[in-house]
Each structure stands twice: as C-alpha cells, then as structure tokens.
C-alpha cells in the first residue's frame, strides 16, 4: 500500500503563513522595529517583513538582499550587510536617508555569517567603525591543494562555515556630510596570531575604541569542530581583544573564562558611556549537549569574574525554580533600568512553558515577570529592550498565534503590557482554534514528567470512540515541548486528533538532576516515560486503547521507533523524521559524535578521556531561587587553554552497548506501518539511519511487495497474502527523501509536504485499518 496524496491542507497553509516575530530593536526613543519571518508557499521561499511602531504602524517588505542590519547606539545610523545578484556583497552605513559609507567587499571574503553562534554586528563608540563576521576567502592561485585540503566545519546547516573571521570596517566622515570616498574606507580582518592554538573568533562586540569582547571557538585536540547548532557544551570561551592605540592591526588576545566552561553571548553594561560590566552564558564543556545555564559576569574595573546565577540541581517543594534554560544567546540589548536597579531581561523554560525573568545585575535575584496564574498558558520570547524601562516581547499559547507586546513600568513601578501587533485570522480559522483546549497533565508515576495535551472540545464530549491520539515526543533529548504556538502541531489538532506532547526525563526546565538522570538510560527511561504518558491519558479517559499513533523527529524519532518496537501493540502506526536508529553507526557519521558517548553513557577506553560521559564535577556549584552570586574569582590567565580531548574509539563492547540501546535492536518486533521522512543533506542524523530502517522493515515484511496486487474498497491489497492481520501489516513502510534539506526539514515546500504526508499516512492507518 503506497502513500496517496489527498490534497493540500488549508489548515496548515494558513497557520504556517502567519508572520512569526523573530527579532526587534529600538531605533530611536520609544520607536520599535520588529522583524517577522513569513513562509510564502506560492513562491516557495521564506520572506521577511519589518514593522515600525511609533504613533502608527508602518510596514515594509525587506529586500532579500539584506542579510543583517543594526542600529547604532546613538540611533542616528544604521549598518546594513547586503548581498545582491552574483554574490556581490556590500557593507553600508546609513545616516538617516544619507548613505554615509559603502564598500564592495566581494573580493575581501565570502558570505556574511549571521547565525546565532557566529554572528557579529557592532558599532564602535565613535560610530566610525563596524565589526561583522564573514567566511574568509582562500587564495588558491599558487597552491591548488589549499582548495581541497580538509577543513572542519560547524556541522548541520553550516557545511560552508569553516573559517569565520571578524572584519573591521572603518570610515572617515565627510565634513560636507557627503558619502565617504574610497580612500576614506578601510577593511581589515582581525588576526588571531597572538593565541598559541587556533581560535575562531565570532560574536564580537566593541567595548571601547580599542577593546573588543568576542567568543572564541576551539578545535578539539584531534582537530574537530563539533557541530554547533543546538549544543551548549562546545569548547569555547569569552576573549578580550585589545588593539594598539590608533591601530586595528595585531590585537593581543586573552581568554577571560575558565577552560572547562563553554561560554557565549557577551553583553556589555555601560554607565555614563563607560563599559563597567560584561555578562555571558556558561555551561560545562562535555556531557549533555544542553543543560542548566549559568549567568556569569566580569567587573571591567577590577577584572573579577562572578557567577551571578548558578545552575540548579533539583528544585524543592518550597522553591520550585528549576534554573535557567535559555536560548543560545541573550537578547542583543538585554538591559532594563527600573528605579535604581539594572536588570537583564530574558526568557527561560520553566517546566512546559517559557517565562520572562528580570535578573538583578548586582545581586543575581530573579523576578518571574509572567507567572502562570489562572490565565492562558502563554509562552514568552524576549526580543529587545530600549536600555531604559521598556522592552519588547512576543507570546503565544498552543492555540493562540504569536502576538507582539511592549512591557514598561509606570511611575508607580508597576509593570504594564500593551499589545502592539497580533495576526489576522480568517473567521473559519478563529472558530476552529476556539474549539481547541490546551492543558498540562502531570505524569505522577514518573515525576517530574508532564505532558502538554491539546484536544477538541467538541470531539472530546461527543459520544462514540475517542479521537485518535498522536503522541509527539520532542527531539534533543535535552529540549522541551513548550506551550508556544507551532503551526504544524496545531494543524494536526485541527484535523481532528488529540495531541500528547510529553516532556520526559531529560527535558529542560525541570532541574539539572533530571537532565543528568537520562545519561546512560536513553532507549529505556525516555521511552517508558512517553509510554506512561499514553497510559495516563487512557486512564483519564482522554484517549483509548487501539486509537494511538506516534510521530517524532531526531531523538523524538528515536523514541517513536523504540515505542513501536518495544510496545508493538500500543500504536497503530508511526511517522519518523530523520530518526536515530543505530547509535553505534551514528557515532562515525554525525557532526556531534560526542553526543553518542555522553547521552548513552558509553565509557571511554583506558587510554582516552572520559570527559564526554562524565557529568559536571561536584565542584560546580548549584543554587536555588532567588539566586545569590558566587564569590568573585580572578579570570584565568591569557595562556590558560585546555584542549578538548579526542573522542573515544568505538570498541566492540561500546558498539554492543549502543546497539542494545537503539531501536534497530527491536526491528523484528515492528509490525505497524511506518512513514519515514529524510533530509538528504542532514549532517546530524545522516540519511543512512532512516534508510537502513526502511530496508530493515521492508525486508522483514517479505521483501518487495506484490506489484500486481490490487486494492479493495478499503485500500487493502488483495492477492496471495495470507496470515494474521498483524502479519499483513508487517513490512508496510514508505519513505520520502527531500533533496537539499537538513536535519529539521524546514524548507517551505518540504515542511508542507512532510506535514501532508504524515496527515495522509495517519488517515489510512491511524485507526488500525
């Protein structure tokens, strides 16, 4: 039985095309600019638009040429990184409507780098220089081997990112306020020869005219660059680059953070235009790829480092603050002034939702600004502050699309919210969304596991069978299904399904203890947590046996594949996106090979380091809410650098451990129809994982199915098949393979087709037909 297309989903298309707020900044006074991402299914592209909110809303559709833009501290200038046809690249500085400086940088470097972990765009205090990050060019004229010599890259979605380099663009302003001439323009690459080992600098920000703070990415001792996307445990630190007076050549470089901490996202606090304090995020190097975040700072006057907010090992009944679980970066402008205090504003995961925190920059005390209460299950995102008393957020619920708000404090120091923007929905869509109810259900037998439930009011109260329940474990495993709006998830609910999104052991937002607890137990503890969430909903009468299906991607696909192998009668069918199927094979082909060793607790050999499997040492401090900073410590010397050790070798014993913990060990028990979705350019879980499962299932169902069989009215094949109904379904497998797509399969067309394929697969098999 093959996958049959039943037509486009109007639910998915309308929901996926809702503008998603992705960034914001204040461009002068209380005037805010918000940038939105839009999926355009007609053109099969992602587009961006900006809205400027002052006394009225002005909308402009950004040119696809603009790769990044930044408003200067004085709000009088704007920097634009532009790439036009034929890969011509320009750096532009605008003063109002006047082009103050522009330089064609096409021959200086390759693409601008604007992702979370490499992006830089910072004005100098005098606003006559600009830092940005781009991929360095190679001169292969004299040595053809340079073109082909192996150079590690930053992993999935970043195959072309190998030599990130900070560039400094300077210009001399014309006294006649005309455009700067070419001889008044300078572009230099900031070298890093002053470090003993290669450091790839990024996330650079000016502190003074001759001091820059940056993130330094490091190679492992065996020459690897470990995949960066979604990983908070990479060897990297915060560095200070100091230029000679009056020159941007050969800066000195000193590392400010300990060699055993992975540090990123430097942010500078100013007082009277002088930099006084530096802040950054920190996690242990090695171990779980994501964990409880520490907020650290450096007094720029004394040179003393302090941990402002520590990791929390385990919340208590009297104090359930689980610690910080943030995005990869802080907001670009995170500082909020309230009375005589300065706060950092950011969002963090707390159980199954994200909330807004105000963190006192002196004491580390934390205020939850968006406590849940009895209101809607909002999840929040902080975008920017005006460095005074206003900040821009967006919020959503599982059934309410994102809306943009401004928060501010009145004269009585009371926080007030004002909605700036909300999407326009059709009346049909509004009515459909109003029928859905989200809730959070604790799985008490496996605490602190809980699940996000989305169900139809009408369908749950009608007589007859309960709606089919789709269980969707998240990937990671150290991630979280939050109460934010996800179009592809909501669209499934609108198709008539009940949705079960469990946050199993290892999910972020519950305390470091439960992240570390999963290490060495993947394939058992996470699988049983999810299975128990299904049983809990059945016990509650939300769903019923025989009407269960499962889907998941990455580690969520790993769990889903395990479930249909370990619990072959619990689900009727499954849909898997780029699933981890055989962890032992994955270790040699993924951009994050350390993930395999740490998550599955595979011990190193006697000659290798165990840093990939060991949890943070007991010397790492943990704290509870409200936080108190740790005693200040001097920063490490600039020569302190601890190279990350090589990965352990894959021994027969290690491979056997990984095989036993993998879904492939249970493939003989899989009897339900399976849909597999593969991104052909996936560097995280390489396509061979899903392809191998496809052939394993097909081979155990009797090989190639009868091409001459016909289908009866129900869609079942007729012909020579005999045996039980289970035997007839065994070996039913379909796979879609998407060229050019990476791990997330998030291209406009590919995401839509993935959704529609899962919908159509479930239409046929969800009820056990």
XYZ file of C-alpha atoms in Angstrom:
769
model
C 0.000 0.000 0.000
C 1.572 3.280 -1.088
C 1.159 6.785 0.275
C -1.682 8.569 -1.543
C -1.920 12.362 -1.734
C -5.335 13.729 -0.671
C -4.726 17.388 -1.455
C -3.390 20.483 0.304
C -4.181 21.243 3.921
C -5.899 24.614 4.229
C -5.324 24.492 7.994
C -1.576 24.039 7.684
C -1.135 26.588 4.913
C -2.957 29.387 6.705
C -1.259 28.695 10.029
C 2.248 28.322 8.563
C 1.911 31.644 6.726
C 1.175 33.604 9.914
C 4.064 36.082 10.398
C 6.449 34.918 13.133
C 8.225 37.681 15.103
C 11.922 36.789 15.100
C 13.725 39.931 16.296
C 13.211 43.531 17.385
C 15.168 46.637 18.274
C 14.518 50.191 19.367
C 15.612 52.587 16.627
C 15.060 55.855 18.494
C 13.158 56.907 21.621
C 10.209 54.582 22.030
C 10.108 53.697 18.324
C 10.488 49.955 17.796
C 11.210 47.904 14.706
C 10.035 44.286 14.681
C 11.135 41.765 12.065
C 8.881 38.868 11.067
C 9.536 35.672 9.115
C 6.875 34.550 6.640
C 6.526 31.283 4.731
C 5.417 32.046 1.167
C 4.002 28.840 -0.316
C 3.278 30.412 -3.695
C 6.936 31.360 -4.221
C 8.308 28.512 -2.084
C 10.526 30.897 -0.102
C 10.842 32.389 3.362
C 10.401 36.146 3.302
C 10.904 38.825 5.917
C 8.998 41.987 6.676
C 9.540 44.724 9.219
C 7.030 46.822 11.083
C 7.936 50.110 12.726
C 5.800 51.045 15.715
C 5.655 54.714 16.703
C 2.366 56.573 16.763
C 1.284 54.375 13.899
C 2.432 51.126 12.345
C 4.481 51.256 9.156
C 5.138 48.007 7.282
C 7.899 47.358 4.783
C 8.874 44.166 2.996
C 12.591 43.668 3.324
C 14.645 43.008 0.244
C 16.103 39.527 0.164
C 19.425 41.308 -0.411
C 19.623 42.443 3.230
C 21.405 39.785 5.295
C 21.604 41.774 8.548
C 21.101 45.296 9.877
C 21.904 47.115 13.101
C 21.024 50.497 14.587
C 23.897 52.407 16.190
C 23.922 53.270 19.921
C 23.055 56.919 19.188
C 20.153 55.739 16.977
C 21.410 58.057 14.205
C 22.972 55.399 11.976
C 22.191 52.001 10.575
C 24.565 49.340 9.293
C 23.400 47.011 6.520
C 25.110 43.869 5.234
C 23.816 43.403 1.693
C 24.310 40.602 -0.824
C 22.998 41.114 -4.358
C 22.959 39.006 -7.517
C 26.124 37.110 -8.475
C 27.255 37.091 -4.827
C 28.242 40.748 -4.808
C 28.456 41.855 -1.178
C 28.353 45.358 0.298
C 28.693 46.922 3.737
C 26.622 50.105 4.015
C 26.353 52.781 6.706
C 23.283 54.996 6.566
C 22.832 58.244 8.499
C 19.104 58.780 8.224
C 18.399 58.766 4.482
C 22.019 59.613 3.612
C 24.388 56.824 2.571
C 27.393 57.770 4.683
C 29.736 54.964 3.627
C 29.609 51.926 1.363
C 32.174 49.330 0.358
C 32.068 46.425 -2.070
C 33.597 43.596 -0.015
C 33.060 40.805 -2.569
C 36.784 40.305 -3.123
C 37.682 40.505 0.573
C 35.749 37.488 1.874
C 32.942 35.031 1.197
C 29.418 35.029 2.691
C 28.350 37.131 5.660
C 27.767 34.918 8.729
C 24.527 35.789 10.520
C 23.623 32.654 12.516
C 23.297 32.529 16.300
C 26.781 31.245 17.104
C 28.949 33.236 14.647
C 27.101 36.496 14.008
C 28.726 39.843 14.846
C 27.444 43.344 14.063
C 28.676 46.087 16.396
C 29.374 49.812 16.097
C 32.354 51.366 17.835
C 31.507 54.032 20.452
C 32.516 56.779 17.993
C 30.333 55.163 15.311
C 33.164 55.279 12.801
C 33.917 51.543 12.786
C 31.838 48.393 12.458
C 32.588 44.772 13.376
C 30.984 41.897 11.478
C 31.683 38.200 10.800
C 32.201 36.614 7.386
C 33.702 33.471 5.910
C 37.329 34.049 4.963
C 38.405 33.585 1.335
C 41.196 31.265 0.250
C 43.941 32.183 -2.171
C 44.475 29.049 -4.268
C 46.454 30.637 -7.107
C 49.853 29.270 -6.058
C 48.820 26.087 -4.224
C 45.922 24.042 -5.650
C 45.998 21.748 -2.619
C 44.605 24.554 -0.457
C 41.298 24.308 -2.302
C 40.871 20.635 -1.433
C 42.605 20.332 1.924
C 40.171 19.056 4.564
C 38.920 21.769 6.883
C 36.338 21.005 9.599
C 33.041 22.888 9.507
C 30.426 23.825 12.101
C 28.055 20.954 11.333
C 24.431 20.663 10.282
C 23.197 23.669 8.251
C 26.775 25.049 8.389
C 28.731 22.922 5.926
C 30.195 26.046 4.258
C 31.190 27.671 7.569
C 34.810 26.723 8.159
C 36.834 29.909 8.601
C 34.699 32.517 10.379
C 36.635 35.763 10.606
C 35.903 39.091 12.275
C 36.209 42.009 9.871
C 36.515 45.634 10.915
C 35.154 48.290 8.549
C 36.187 51.896 9.260
C 35.278 55.130 7.517
C 36.077 58.809 7.845
C 33.040 61.071 7.817
C 32.934 63.764 5.208
C 32.778 67.298 6.684
C 30.305 68.167 3.923
C 28.043 65.261 5.036
C 28.507 63.570 1.698
C 29.319 59.923 1.092
C 32.816 58.903 2.217
C 35.266 58.440 -0.618
C 37.017 55.139 -1.231
C 40.291 56.390 0.215
C 38.436 57.147 3.460
C 37.352 53.496 3.817
C 39.316 50.704 5.481
C 38.540 46.998 5.839
C 40.794 44.672 7.836
C 40.476 41.081 9.016
C 41.212 40.794 12.724
C 44.011 38.256 13.046
C 44.400 35.845 15.929
C 48.117 35.038 15.734
C 48.531 36.022 19.367
C 46.900 32.770 20.527
C 49.016 29.613 20.822
C 46.309 27.377 19.347
C 43.841 28.257 16.575
C 40.827 30.176 17.832
C 37.887 31.085 15.593
C 36.533 34.385 16.894
C 32.893 35.439 16.485
C 30.093 37.232 18.377
C 32.373 40.280 18.580
C 31.238 43.483 20.270
C 33.017 46.798 20.853
C 33.578 47.887 24.458
C 35.811 50.872 23.701
C 37.551 52.118 20.574
C 40.436 49.715 21.176
C 38.811 46.861 23.167
C 36.590 44.129 21.756
C 34.982 41.173 23.529
C 34.300 38.065 21.458
C 33.506 34.383 21.635
C 36.373 32.078 20.685
C 35.503 28.691 19.182
C 38.133 25.990 19.713
C 39.090 22.769 17.972
C 39.339 19.509 19.871
C 42.812 18.063 20.265
C 42.173 15.732 17.304
C 41.294 18.680 15.066
C 37.486 18.533 15.107
C 34.946 21.328 15.135
C 31.982 19.768 16.910
C 28.553 20.651 15.485
C 27.325 23.894 16.984
C 23.591 24.056 16.320
C 21.578 23.318 19.470
C 24.704 22.496 21.505
C 25.593 24.472 24.637
C 28.621 22.372 25.629
C 31.170 23.223 22.953
C 34.803 24.197 23.697
C 34.562 27.989 23.530
C 35.217 30.937 25.784
C 34.941 34.707 26.125
C 38.026 36.582 24.942
C 39.261 40.141 25.156
C 40.955 41.563 22.059
C 42.975 44.698 22.708
C 44.287 46.789 19.818
C 47.354 49.014 19.922
C 46.398 52.667 20.279
C 45.400 54.093 16.918
C 45.711 50.777 15.056
C 43.497 47.818 14.266
C 46.398 45.514 13.491
C 47.611 42.561 15.585
C 45.462 42.804 18.706
C 46.517 40.970 21.837
C 44.095 38.229 22.896
C 43.373 36.946 26.392
C 40.787 34.407 27.487
C 38.579 35.664 30.321
C 36.701 32.456 31.177
C 37.767 29.069 32.617
C 38.901 26.383 30.153
C 36.300 23.875 31.404
C 33.315 26.152 30.686
C 31.531 26.696 27.376
C 30.834 30.446 27.281
C 28.945 32.551 24.710
C 26.836 35.639 24.066
C 28.902 38.506 25.569
C 26.836 41.571 26.541
C 28.265 44.845 27.909
C 26.618 47.111 30.500
C 27.535 50.799 30.291
C 27.321 53.589 32.854
C 27.861 57.176 31.710
C 29.051 55.786 28.363
C 31.769 53.710 30.061
C 31.747 49.882 29.989
C 31.518 48.651 33.574
C 30.342 45.038 33.430
C 30.432 42.127 30.983
C 27.865 39.280 31.063
C 27.696 35.927 29.277
C 26.044 32.487 29.355
C 28.023 29.475 30.555
C 27.636 25.676 30.546
C 30.062 22.838 31.306
C 32.113 21.569 28.367
C 31.198 17.973 27.529
C 28.370 15.911 28.997
C 24.785 16.610 27.849
C 24.560 18.821 24.769
C 22.234 21.219 26.620
C 21.937 21.759 30.350
C 21.069 24.282 33.034
C 22.670 27.629 32.112
C 24.774 29.795 34.403
C 24.800 33.572 34.014
C 28.275 34.931 34.661
C 29.778 38.415 34.756
C 33.068 40.290 34.892
C 33.682 43.575 36.633
C 35.552 45.511 33.954
C 37.089 47.853 36.547
C 38.573 45.154 38.794
C 38.865 42.235 36.354
C 36.992 39.921 38.747
C 34.629 37.233 37.425
C 31.439 36.253 39.277
C 28.762 33.621 38.700
C 25.606 35.675 39.021
C 23.083 32.832 38.622
C 24.216 29.261 39.222
C 22.771 26.077 37.830
C 20.014 24.479 39.921
C 20.457 20.776 40.570
C 16.965 19.993 41.869
C 14.023 22.259 42.708
C 12.383 21.802 46.094
C 8.706 21.885 47.127
C 9.239 25.248 48.791
C 11.298 26.632 45.927
C 10.458 25.160 42.544
C 12.680 27.434 40.444
C 14.420 24.915 38.124
C 17.294 27.142 36.967
C 17.943 28.980 33.711
C 17.124 27.244 30.420
C 17.623 29.964 27.882
C 18.033 30.391 24.165
C 21.574 30.139 22.779
C 22.025 33.926 23.119
C 20.768 36.741 25.302
C 18.725 39.439 23.564
C 21.047 41.820 21.720
C 20.026 44.598 24.150
C 19.069 42.832 27.400
C 19.349 45.621 29.990
C 16.354 47.182 31.730
C 16.557 50.027 34.216
C 13.956 50.054 36.974
C 14.202 52.585 39.785
C 17.856 52.444 40.897
C 18.448 48.854 39.713
C 19.602 47.383 36.412
C 18.191 44.044 35.274
C 18.898 41.570 32.498
C 15.659 40.554 30.784
C 15.426 37.161 29.121
C 13.093 34.219 28.717
C 13.707 30.799 30.219
C 11.967 27.432 30.180
C 10.132 26.582 33.403
C 8.606 23.129 33.065
C 6.453 23.151 29.918
C 6.413 26.884 29.187
C 8.778 29.815 28.761
C 8.547 32.788 31.093
C 10.174 36.238 31.362
C 12.813 36.794 34.052
C 14.253 40.030 35.420
C 17.716 39.259 36.825
C 19.331 41.854 39.089
C 22.810 42.576 37.697
C 24.261 43.078 41.196
C 22.582 40.507 43.432
C 21.501 37.872 40.908
C 17.976 37.912 42.392
C 15.360 36.768 39.874
C 11.819 38.034 39.368
C 9.370 35.968 37.312
C 7.504 38.667 35.386
C 4.997 36.362 33.684
C 3.867 33.852 36.291
C 1.275 31.414 35.023
C -1.601 32.013 37.430
C -5.047 31.043 36.148
C -4.690 32.733 32.770
C -3.793 31.345 29.339
C -0.790 29.046 29.009
C 1.404 31.715 27.453
C 4.992 31.043 26.450
C 7.090 34.177 26.019
C 10.065 35.363 23.977
C 12.098 38.470 24.882
C 13.364 40.352 21.819
C 14.922 43.644 22.978
C 14.926 46.493 25.494
C 15.474 50.205 24.946
C 18.148 50.071 27.694
C 15.761 52.063 29.837
C 12.346 50.969 31.085
C 10.738 49.392 28.012
C 11.128 46.010 26.362
C 9.539 44.076 23.501
C 8.261 40.510 23.837
C 6.119 38.115 21.885
C 3.845 35.480 23.377
C 1.611 32.636 22.250
C -0.250 29.589 23.501
C -0.624 26.206 21.780
C -3.833 27.535 20.204
C -3.131 31.300 20.024
C -0.652 32.586 17.413
C 2.207 34.894 18.387
C 1.377 38.479 19.302
C 3.880 41.278 19.977
C 3.758 43.290 23.200
C 5.683 46.104 24.838
C 6.273 45.960 28.566
C 7.021 49.096 30.589
C 6.989 50.395 34.141
C 4.768 53.297 35.126
C 5.523 55.963 37.745
C 4.435 53.571 40.487
C 6.898 50.921 39.280
C 4.043 48.721 38.067
C 4.648 46.542 35.029
C 2.183 47.295 32.237
C 1.670 45.375 28.990
C 0.422 46.780 25.692
C -0.257 44.665 22.613
C 1.492 46.147 19.590
C 0.527 43.605 16.981
C -1.418 40.408 16.520
C -2.069 38.330 13.388
C -5.204 38.492 11.313
C -7.030 35.163 11.037
C -9.942 34.096 8.898
C -13.253 33.636 10.678
C -13.099 29.930 9.890
C -9.674 29.616 11.484
C -10.723 31.589 14.579
C -13.683 29.291 15.098
C -11.530 26.192 14.619
C -8.876 27.373 17.088
C -11.533 28.304 19.653
C -12.579 24.649 19.712
C -9.140 23.540 20.930
C -8.161 23.356 24.593
C -4.550 23.047 25.796
C -3.617 21.784 29.254
C -0.594 20.424 31.128
C -1.027 16.961 32.656
C 1.423 15.653 35.286
C 2.540 12.032 34.881
C 2.702 11.406 38.611
C 4.044 7.859 38.397
C 7.176 9.162 36.668
C 7.563 12.642 38.184
C 8.506 15.264 37.201
C 7.418 14.109 33.722
C 4.429 16.027 32.400
C 2.705 16.295 29.059
C 1.171 19.062 27.021
C -2.297 17.995 25.900
C -4.240 19.612 23.043
C -7.784 18.373 22.373
C -11.007 19.380 20.704
C -13.839 20.459 22.999
C -16.482 19.071 20.659
C -14.749 15.800 19.844
C -13.924 15.077 23.485
C -17.553 15.452 24.565
C -19.233 13.656 21.653
C -20.361 10.084 22.059
C -18.648 7.238 20.280
C -14.930 6.466 20.057
C -12.429 8.987 21.349
C -10.391 10.880 18.750
C -7.171 9.195 17.690
C -4.329 10.426 19.920
C -0.990 11.396 18.354
C 1.964 11.160 20.750
C 4.815 13.508 19.751
C 7.993 13.198 21.852
C 10.393 16.090 21.264
C 13.950 15.728 19.990
C 17.174 16.556 21.736
C 16.746 14.779 24.098
C 17.534 17.926 26.086
C 14.802 20.143 24.707
C 11.204 20.875 25.736
C 7.749 20.892 24.192
C 6.514 24.257 25.424
C 3.125 25.934 25.288
C 4.184 28.046 22.304
C 2.299 28.095 19.011
C 3.606 25.570 16.452
C 1.616 25.641 13.179
C 2.328 22.032 12.148
C 1.254 20.756 15.592
C -1.918 22.849 15.779
C -2.865 21.858 12.233
C -2.863 18.185 13.274
C -5.211 19.025 16.140
C -7.488 20.786 13.657
C -7.541 17.597 11.584
C -9.429 16.037 14.498
C -6.650 14.435 16.541
C -5.877 14.678 20.239
C -2.228 15.577 20.755
C 0.072 14.290 23.514
C 3.450 16.115 23.747
C 5.318 14.594 26.717
C 8.303 16.210 28.433
C 10.141 13.104 29.534
C 13.168 12.750 31.830
C 15.999 14.724 30.253
C 13.788 17.618 29.161
C 14.975 21.112 30.009
C 13.182 23.221 32.588
C 12.942 20.728 35.462
C 16.392 20.916 37.105
C 19.848 19.651 36.193
C 19.257 16.401 38.088
C 16.737 15.225 35.511
C 18.991 16.072 32.588
C 21.845 14.056 34.062
C 19.470 11.259 35.058
C 18.838 10.354 31.415
C 22.539 9.976 30.560
C 23.186 6.275 30.045
C 19.453 5.500 30.038
C 18.433 6.572 26.534
C 16.226 3.963 24.930
C 14.701 2.892 28.233
C 13.917 5.742 30.644
C 12.781 8.219 27.964
C 10.812 5.527 26.131
C 8.989 4.379 29.262
C 8.209 7.973 30.284
C 6.493 8.521 26.945
C 4.677 5.173 27.081
C 3.406 6.041 30.554
C 2.075 9.380 29.283
C -0.050 7.416 26.805
C -1.362 5.147 29.561
C -2.090 8.144 31.795
C -4.289 9.763 29.135
C -6.095 6.455 28.647
C -6.697 6.179 32.411
C -8.062 9.724 32.432
C -10.472 8.900 29.612
C -8.848 11.421 27.263
C -7.972 8.708 24.750
C -8.462 4.986 24.437
C -6.558 1.841 23.571
C -6.431 0.921 19.914
C -6.597 4.566 18.814
C -2.963 5.619 19.304
C -0.295 6.735 16.821
C 3.184 8.198 17.322
C 5.456 10.586 15.462
C 8.771 12.268 16.172
C 11.958 13.686 14.701
C 15.629 13.162 15.596
C 15.691 11.879 19.201
C 11.888 12.081 19.119
C 12.074 9.711 16.133
C 14.447 7.529 18.156
C 11.828 7.296 20.923
C 8.988 6.705 18.444
C 10.912 3.912 16.720
C 11.652 2.352 20.105
C 7.975 2.542 21.086
C 6.725 0.622 18.048
C 9.444 -1.977 18.652
C 9.260 -2.313 22.433
C 5.465 -1.831 22.617
C 4.288 -3.261 19.281
C 0.583 -3.282 20.198
C 0.393 0.194 21.756
C 0.360 2.183 18.493
C -1.280 1.610 15.122
C 1.281 3.474 13.005
C 4.247 5.848 13.159
C 5.808 8.762 11.270
C 9.552 9.321 11.800
C 11.626 12.327 10.656
C 15.394 11.795 10.421
C 15.294 9.320 13.326
C 18.283 7.967 15.253
C 18.060 4.227 14.597
C 21.501 2.756 15.287
C 23.580 4.859 17.692
C 26.760 2.848 17.135
C 26.720 3.623 13.428
C 25.686 7.230 14.052
C 28.839 7.928 16.054
C 31.047 7.784 12.957
C 28.848 9.880 10.678
C 27.278 12.684 12.711
C 28.501 16.244 13.255
C 28.097 15.644 17.017
C 29.855 12.303 17.680
C 30.326 13.255 21.332
C 26.510 13.178 21.696
C 26.524 9.416 21.277
C 29.103 8.846 24.010
C 27.588 11.273 26.521
C 23.899 10.508 26.061
C 24.302 6.726 26.075
C 26.903 6.724 28.831
C 29.432 4.778 26.794
C 32.641 4.714 28.852
C 35.910 5.656 27.255
C 38.785 3.271 26.814
C 41.577 3.207 29.359
C 43.719 5.462 27.190
C 41.068 8.034 26.440
C 39.452 10.779 28.483
C 36.022 10.224 29.988
C 35.070 13.899 29.762
C 32.384 13.153 27.172
C 30.427 10.882 29.517
C 31.121 12.428 32.909
C 28.574 14.808 34.425
C 29.806 18.146 35.760
C 32.137 17.652 38.710
C 30.948 18.232 42.252
C 32.983 21.413 42.333
C 30.420 23.025 40.070
C 28.044 24.908 42.315
C 24.281 24.771 42.194
C 21.847 27.216 43.633
C 18.172 27.819 44.196
C 15.766 30.688 43.602
C 16.363 33.529 44.345
C 19.959 33.346 43.257
C 22.993 34.701 45.060
C 26.224 35.214 43.161
C 29.213 33.017 43.920
C 32.322 34.581 45.448
C 34.263 36.534 42.837
C 37.319 34.919 41.308
C 40.094 36.306 39.175
C 39.870 35.493 35.488
C 42.220 32.826 34.130
C 45.491 33.991 32.688
C 45.583 34.580 28.970
C 47.751 31.487 28.482
C 45.197 29.129 30.089
C 43.740 26.870 27.398
C 42.622 23.281 27.878
C 42.216 21.409 24.608
C 39.163 19.150 24.449
C 40.411 15.539 24.269
C 39.830 13.213 21.311
C 36.722 11.066 21.165
C 36.954 7.512 22.497
C 37.427 4.769 19.929
C 34.410 2.646 19.031
C 35.167 -0.733 20.587
C 33.104 -3.906 20.123
C 31.917 -3.544 23.721
C 30.844 0.064 23.167
C 29.097 -0.810 19.909
C 27.188 -3.624 21.587
C 26.025 -1.232 24.319
C 24.841 1.257 21.717
C 23.162 -1.416 19.592
C 21.218 -2.711 22.581
C 20.025 0.824 23.407
C 18.961 1.552 19.802
C 15.640 0.976 18.005
C 17.343 -1.312 15.487
C 17.623 -3.922 18.252
C 13.818 -4.208 18.235
C 13.176 -4.039 14.488
C 11.926 -7.655 14.369
C 9.027 -6.614 16.622
C 7.832 -3.749 14.417
C 4.503 -4.757 12.889
C 2.836 -1.366 12.293
C 3.055 0.706 9.089
C 5.875 3.265 9.234
C 6.403 6.504 7.299
C 9.993 7.819 7.207
C 10.949 11.373 6.204
C 14.589 12.010 5.290
C 16.582 15.204 4.700
C 19.244 14.283 2.167
C 21.689 16.926 3.452
C 21.245 16.047 7.130
C 24.650 16.167 8.833
C 23.288 15.487 12.316
C 21.493 12.186 11.768
C 22.802 11.118 8.391
C 20.238 9.707 5.930
C 21.580 6.178 6.247
C 19.888 5.895 9.639
C 16.369 6.214 8.246
C 17.230 4.435 5.017
C 18.572 1.482 6.989
C 15.329 1.237 8.955
C 13.318 1.447 5.724
C 15.081 -1.589 4.254
C 15.077 -3.480 7.546
C 11.285 -3.132 7.875
C 10.644 -3.899 4.212
C 12.872 -6.974 4.352
C 11.082 -8.346 7.392
C 7.723 -7.969 5.690
C 8.526 -10.430 2.942
C 10.675 -8.255 0.696
C 9.332 -6.276 -2.249
C 5.550 -6.196 -2.152
C 3.447 -7.658 -4.968
C 3.370 -5.017 -7.677
C 0.419 -6.813 -9.369
C -1.778 -6.764 -6.282
C -4.916 -4.685 -6.482
C -6.605 -2.698 -3.727
C -10.108 -3.268 -2.452
C -12.512 -0.535 -1.369
C -10.727 -0.054 1.936
C -7.341 0.396 0.293
C -6.046 -3.036 1.431
C -4.101 -5.122 -1.049
C -5.737 -8.280 -2.325
C -3.857 -11.152 -3.846
C -1.892 -14.002 -2.386
C -1.320 -12.590 1.125
C -2.276 -14.887 3.984
C -1.824 -14.925 7.741
C -2.980 -12.728 10.580
C -3.815 -9.046 10.213
C -0.577 -8.234 12.061
C 1.420 -10.253 9.545
C -0.295 -8.450 6.675
C 0.734 -5.046 8.041
C 4.290 -6.063 8.839
C 6.674 -4.622 6.295
C 4.435 -1.713 5.260
C 6.850 1.187 5.041
C 7.103 4.326 2.920
C 9.897 6.884 2.742
C 10.086 10.410 1.348
C 13.552 11.853 0.732
C 13.994 15.628 0.433
C 16.988 16.910 -1.583
C 18.753 19.914 -0.096
C 17.062 19.553 3.280
C 18.994 19.229 6.515
C 18.021 17.798 9.880
C 14.913 19.890 10.561
C 13.388 19.536 7.050
C 12.197 23.140 7.343
C 12.188 24.345 3.741
C 8.822 25.805 2.767
C 7.785 23.061 0.357
C 9.496 20.254 2.250
C 7.841 21.181 5.567
C 4.422 21.350 3.930
C 4.841 18.020 2.129
C 6.136 16.406 5.334
C 3.024 17.554 7.178
C 0.650 16.428 4.428
C 2.376 13.050 4.103
C 2.016 12.377 7.832
C -1.621 13.506 7.680
C -2.365 11.194 4.758
C -0.497 8.279 6.346
C -2.494 8.636 9.540
C -5.756 8.880 7.590
C -5.148 5.363 6.319
C -3.543 3.648 9.313
C -4.418 5.623 12.472
C -7.449 3.526 13.330
C -5.668 0.254 12.712
C -7.149 -0.347 9.265
